[in-house]
mmCIF file of C-alpha atoms in Angstrom:
data_model
loop_
_atom_site.group_PDB
_atom_site.id
_atom_site.type_symbol
_atom_site.label_atom_id
_atom_site.label_comp_id
_atom_site.label_asym_id
_atom_site.label_seq_id
_atom_site.Cartn_x
_atom_site.Cartn_y
_atom_site.Cartn_z
ATOM 1 C CA MET C 286 -19.971 -1.193 -27.450
ATOM 2 C CA PRO C 287 -16.202 -1.707 -27.019
ATOM 3 C CA PRO C 288 -14.117 0.855 -25.120
ATOM 4 C CA PRO C 289 -12.007 3.338 -27.094
ATOM 5 C CA TYR C 290 -8.704 1.732 -26.010
ATOM 6 C CA GLY C 291 -7.830 -1.926 -25.588
ATOM 7 C CA VAL C 292 -10.273 -4.557 -24.380
ATOM 8 C CA GLY C 293 -11.287 -3.180 -20.989
ATOM 9 C CA SER C 294 -12.154 -0.054 -19.069
ATOM 10 C CA LEU C 295 -12.502 1.183 -15.490
ATOM 11 C CA GLY C 296 -15.988 0.062 -14.440
ATOM 12 C CA ILE C 297 -17.702 2.358 -11.946
ATOM 13 C CA ILE C 298 -20.882 1.762 -9.941
ATOM 14 C CA VAL C 299 -22.160 4.345 -7.461
ATOM 15 C CA GLY C 300 -25.403 4.058 -5.489
ATOM 16 C CA ASP C 301 -27.568 6.913 -4.336
ATOM 17 C CA SER C 302 -26.301 9.640 -2.001
ATOM 18 C CA PRO C 303 -24.315 9.514 0.289
ATOM 19 C CA ASP C 304 -22.351 6.960 -1.781
ATOM 20 C CA LYS C 305 -19.265 8.253 -3.563
ATOM 21 C CA ILE C 306 -16.331 6.777 -5.459
ATOM 22 C CA THR C 307 -12.890 8.174 -6.173
ATOM 23 C CA PHE C 308 -10.183 6.530 -8.242
ATOM 24 C CA GLY C 309 -6.834 8.269 -8.673
ATOM 25 C CA ASN C 310 -3.141 7.985 -9.341
ATOM 26 C CA GLU C 311 -0.790 9.192 -6.628
ATOM 27 C CA THR C 312 2.572 8.600 -8.319
ATOM 28 C CA ASP C 313 2.623 9.634 -11.981
ATOM 29 C CA PHE C 314 1.488 13.205 -11.399
ATOM 30 C CA ALA C 315 3.117 14.184 -8.080
ATOM 31 C CA GLU C 316 4.802 17.577 -8.288
ATOM 32 C CA LEU C 317 3.498 18.237 -11.813
ATOM 33 C CA SER C 318 2.708 21.913 -12.190
ATOM 34 C CA ILE C 319 -0.886 22.723 -13.114
ATOM 35 C CA SER C 320 0.459 25.205 -15.664
ATOM 36 C CA ASP C 321 2.183 22.268 -17.429
ATOM 37 C CA LEU C 322 -1.141 20.505 -18.060
ATOM 38 C CA THR C 323 -1.911 21.089 -21.723
ATOM 39 C CA ILE C 324 -4.237 18.155 -22.470
ATOM 40 C CA LEU C 325 -6.779 16.582 -20.072
ATOM 41 C CA ARG C 326 -9.223 14.278 -21.857
ATOM 42 C CA TYR C 327 -11.075 11.063 -21.084
ATOM 43 C CA TRP C 328 -13.818 8.838 -22.413
ATOM 44 C CA ALA C 329 -16.944 8.038 -20.380
ATOM 45 C CA PHE C 330 -19.716 5.500 -20.860
ATOM 46 C CA ALA C 331 -22.966 6.006 -18.932
ATOM 47 C CA GLY C 332 -24.936 2.748 -18.871
ATOM 48 C CA THR C 333 -28.669 2.268 -19.216
ATOM 49 C CA ASN C 334 -29.096 1.995 -15.458
ATOM 50 C CA SER C 335 -27.789 5.529 -14.969
ATOM 51 C CA PRO C 336 -30.265 8.309 -14.269
ATOM 52 C CA ALA C 337 -32.382 9.633 -17.148
ATOM 53 C CA GLU C 338 -30.169 12.717 -17.275
ATOM 54 C CA VAL C 339 -26.773 11.360 -18.276
ATOM 55 C CA SER C 340 -24.195 12.246 -15.636
ATOM 56 C CA VAL C 341 -20.557 11.134 -15.705
ATOM 57 C CA PRO C 342 -17.582 11.178 -13.317
ATOM 58 C CA GLY C 343 -15.454 14.306 -13.223
ATOM 59 C CA LEU C 344 -11.747 14.833 -12.717
ATOM 60 C CA SER C 345 -10.323 15.774 -9.308
ATOM 61 C CA ILE C 346 -6.806 17.110 -8.888
ATOM 62 C CA GLU C 347 -5.368 17.509 -5.384
ATOM 63 C CA VAL C 348 -2.932 20.424 -5.318
ATOM 64 C CA ASP C 349 -0.838 22.745 -3.223
ATOM 65 C CA PRO C 350 -2.075 26.052 -4.629
ATOM 66 C CA ASN C 351 1.072 27.892 -3.459
ATOM 67 C CA MET C 352 -1.116 30.927 -2.893
ATOM 68 C CA GLY C 353 -2.256 32.614 0.283
ATOM 69 C CA SER C 354 -2.221 30.577 3.482
ATOM 70 C CA ALA C 355 -3.902 27.478 1.996
ATOM 71 C CA ASP C 356 -1.599 24.522 1.338
ATOM 72 C CA TYR C 357 -4.260 22.168 -0.039
ATOM 73 C CA ALA C 358 -7.165 22.389 -2.470
ATOM 74 C CA THR C 359 -8.939 20.088 -4.864
ATOM 75 C CA LEU C 360 -9.549 21.275 -8.407
ATOM 76 C CA ILE C 361 -12.717 19.684 -9.755
ATOM 77 C CA TYR C 362 -13.897 19.400 -13.361
ATOM 78 C CA LEU C 363 -17.683 19.509 -13.753
ATOM 79 C CA PRO C 364 -18.503 17.527 -16.905
ATOM 80 C CA ASP C 365 -22.256 17.809 -16.397
ATOM 81 C CA THR C 366 -22.269 21.623 -16.585
ATOM 82 C CA SER C 367 -19.444 21.984 -19.105
ATOM 83 C CA THR C 368 -20.382 22.783 -22.695
ATOM 84 C CA GLY C 369 -18.859 22.004 -26.087
ATOM 85 C CA PRO C 370 -16.187 21.437 -27.056
ATOM 86 C CA SER C 371 -15.324 20.413 -23.471
ATOM 87 C CA ALA C 372 -18.358 18.142 -23.115
ATOM 88 C CA PRO C 373 -20.440 16.406 -25.786
ATOM 89 C CA ASP C 374 -23.857 17.771 -26.649
ATOM 90 C CA PRO C 375 -26.030 15.881 -26.230
ATOM 91 C CA ARG C 376 -24.706 13.503 -23.588
ATOM 92 C CA LEU C 377 -25.954 10.075 -24.558
ATOM 93 C CA PRO C 378 -26.448 6.856 -22.577
ATOM 94 C CA ASN C 379 -24.823 3.610 -23.788
ATOM 95 C CA THR C 380 -22.292 5.523 -25.889
ATOM 96 C CA TRP C 381 -18.605 6.220 -25.375
ATOM 97 C CA GLN C 382 -18.184 9.997 -25.411
ATOM 98 C CA GLN C 383 -15.037 12.053 -24.964
ATOM 99 C CA TYR C 384 -14.729 14.862 -22.421
ATOM 100 C CA ASP C 385 -11.969 17.452 -22.868
ATOM 101 C CA ALA C 386 -11.520 19.015 -19.432
ATOM 102 C CA GLY C 387 -8.989 21.550 -20.755
ATOM 103 C CA ALA C 388 -11.021 22.828 -23.706
ATOM 104 C CA ALA C 389 -13.200 25.900 -24.074
ATOM 105 C CA GLY C 390 -16.532 25.410 -22.339
ATOM 106 C CA SER C 391 -14.943 23.577 -19.397
ATOM 107 C CA GLN C 392 -16.288 24.266 -15.908
ATOM 108 C CA TRP C 393 -13.928 23.892 -12.919
ATOM 109 C CA TYR C 394 -13.799 24.997 -9.316
ATOM 110 C CA ALA C 395 -11.311 24.965 -6.457
ATOM 111 C CA THR C 396 -12.348 23.838 -2.986
ATOM 112 C CA GLY C 397 -12.025 25.760 0.259
ATOM 113 C CA ALA C 398 -10.300 29.093 0.736
ATOM 114 C CA THR C 399 -8.490 28.754 -2.585
ATOM 115 C CA GLY C 400 -11.728 28.799 -4.566
ATOM 116 C CA VAL C 401 -12.922 31.887 -2.732
ATOM 117 C CA LEU C 402 -9.545 33.623 -3.118
ATOM 118 C CA ILE C 403 -9.452 33.121 -6.897
ATOM 119 C CA ASN C 404 -13.228 33.494 -7.387
ATOM 120 C CA CYS C 405 -13.606 30.017 -8.829
ATOM 121 C CA THR C 406 -16.124 28.165 -6.655
ATOM 122 C CA LEU C 407 -18.855 25.593 -7.216
ATOM 123 C CA ALA C 408 -21.350 28.489 -7.266
ATOM 124 C CA SER C 409 -19.197 30.418 -9.742
ATOM 125 C CA PRO C 410 -17.022 27.991 -11.746
ATOM 126 C CA CYS C 411 -14.299 29.050 -14.165
ATOM 127 C CA SER C 412 -12.680 27.578 -17.258
ATOM 128 C CA PHE C 413 -9.514 25.493 -17.066
ATOM 129 C CA ASP C 414 -7.519 28.323 -18.658
ATOM 130 C CA GLU C 415 -8.847 30.762 -16.036
ATOM 131 C CA LEU C 416 -8.035 28.285 -13.270
ATOM 132 C CA LYS C 417 -4.456 27.827 -14.507
ATOM 133 C CA ALA C 418 -3.984 31.597 -14.831
ATOM 134 C CA ALA C 419 -5.270 32.134 -11.275
ATOM 135 C CA LEU C 420 -3.016 29.380 -9.849
ATOM 136 C CA PRO C 421 0.260 29.739 -11.800
ATOM 137 C CA ASP C 422 2.377 28.075 -9.091
ATOM 138 C CA ALA C 423 -0.006 25.239 -8.119
ATOM 139 C CA VAL C 424 1.440 21.715 -8.146
ATOM 140 C CA ILE C 425 -0.216 18.335 -7.844
ATOM 141 C CA THR C 426 0.515 16.982 -4.379
ATOM 142 C CA LEU C 427 -1.562 13.843 -3.953
ATOM 143 C CA SER C 428 -3.539 12.611 -6.936
ATOM 144 C CA LEU C 429 -5.241 13.157 -10.229
ATOM 145 C CA GLY C 430 -8.295 10.987 -10.616
ATOM 146 C CA PHE C 431 -12.011 10.517 -11.125
ATOM 147 C CA SER C 432 -14.782 11.196 -8.667
ATOM 148 C CA MET C 433 -18.533 10.537 -8.715
ATOM 149 C CA ASP C 434 -21.054 11.254 -5.973
ATOM 150 C CA THR C 435 -24.376 10.591 -7.684
ATOM 151 C CA ALA C 436 -25.952 7.344 -8.930
ATOM 152 C CA PHE C 437 -23.930 5.974 -11.857
ATOM 153 C CA ILE C 438 -23.301 2.719 -13.673
ATOM 154 C CA GLY C 439 -20.720 3.001 -16.399
ATOM 155 C CA ALA C 440 -17.058 3.162 -17.224
ATOM 156 C CA ILE C 441 -14.048 5.376 -17.943
ATOM 157 C CA ASP C 442 -11.231 4.788 -20.406
ATOM 158 C CA GLY C 443 -8.426 6.575 -22.200
ATOM 159 C CA LEU C 444 -7.487 9.288 -19.710
ATOM 160 C CA GLN C 445 -5.073 11.521 -21.611
ATOM 161 C CA VAL C 446 -2.735 13.747 -19.623
ATOM 162 C CA ASN C 447 -0.544 15.704 -22.019
ATOM 163 C CA ASN C 448 1.081 13.137 -24.350
ATOM 164 C CA THR C 449 0.240 10.004 -22.350
ATOM 165 C CA VAL C 450 -2.986 8.002 -22.509
ATOM 166 C CA TYR C 451 -3.872 5.785 -19.539
ATOM 167 C CA ASP C 452 -5.720 2.752 -20.902
ATOM 168 C CA PHE C 453 -7.729 0.960 -18.213
ATOM 169 C CA GLY C 454 -7.963 -2.771 -18.844
ATOM 170 C CA PRO C 455 -8.513 -6.170 -17.253
ATOM 171 C CA LEU C 456 -4.850 -6.478 -16.248
ATOM 172 C CA GLY C 457 -4.519 -2.951 -14.868
ATOM 173 C CA THR C 458 -3.585 0.357 -16.415
ATOM 174 C CA ARG C 459 -1.107 0.730 -19.234
ATOM 175 C CA LYS C 460 0.476 3.930 -20.510
ATOM 176 C CA LEU C 461 0.387 4.720 -24.198
ATOM 177 C CA ALA C 462 2.478 7.524 -25.684
ATOM 178 C CA VAL C 463 0.620 9.689 -28.202
ATOM 179 C CA ALA C 464 1.976 12.251 -30.617
ATOM 180 C CA PRO C 465 1.751 15.876 -29.462
#
């Protein structure tokens, strides 16, 4: 099945725990305010060699929360516990499916003291709208990217951040402007 954009995608293979993979962009998003993120979507393909329960990589955003004494936190989208329209239902293997990390039904959490301070932790996740409301002055400091820490064989393509789609292909990543 061809990827949603172009002729290639970002292939990802992760073994069993404690293996983990992270792939991010440290230049395009630096100093972008979290409150300015209006669209966060991507396509994922979980191959046949993935676990029986389809699990896909989530988004990770490294930020300065500009709140309390913490100057660093990671905001993490949980696609496997998000519900529609944020995540497809059902999640299917061998099929490109779109995840909308900013839509209703999204599940996010903030790491460390920030998560506890805003009551948005892994044990008690919140929606993206709730996260943005709780962190109105947060800015991206290091990267926005994908992370996976369970067994996975698949791919990612078409990361959309606001009005730009990042198409992963055999010659690298290209930016595509999309209408608002």
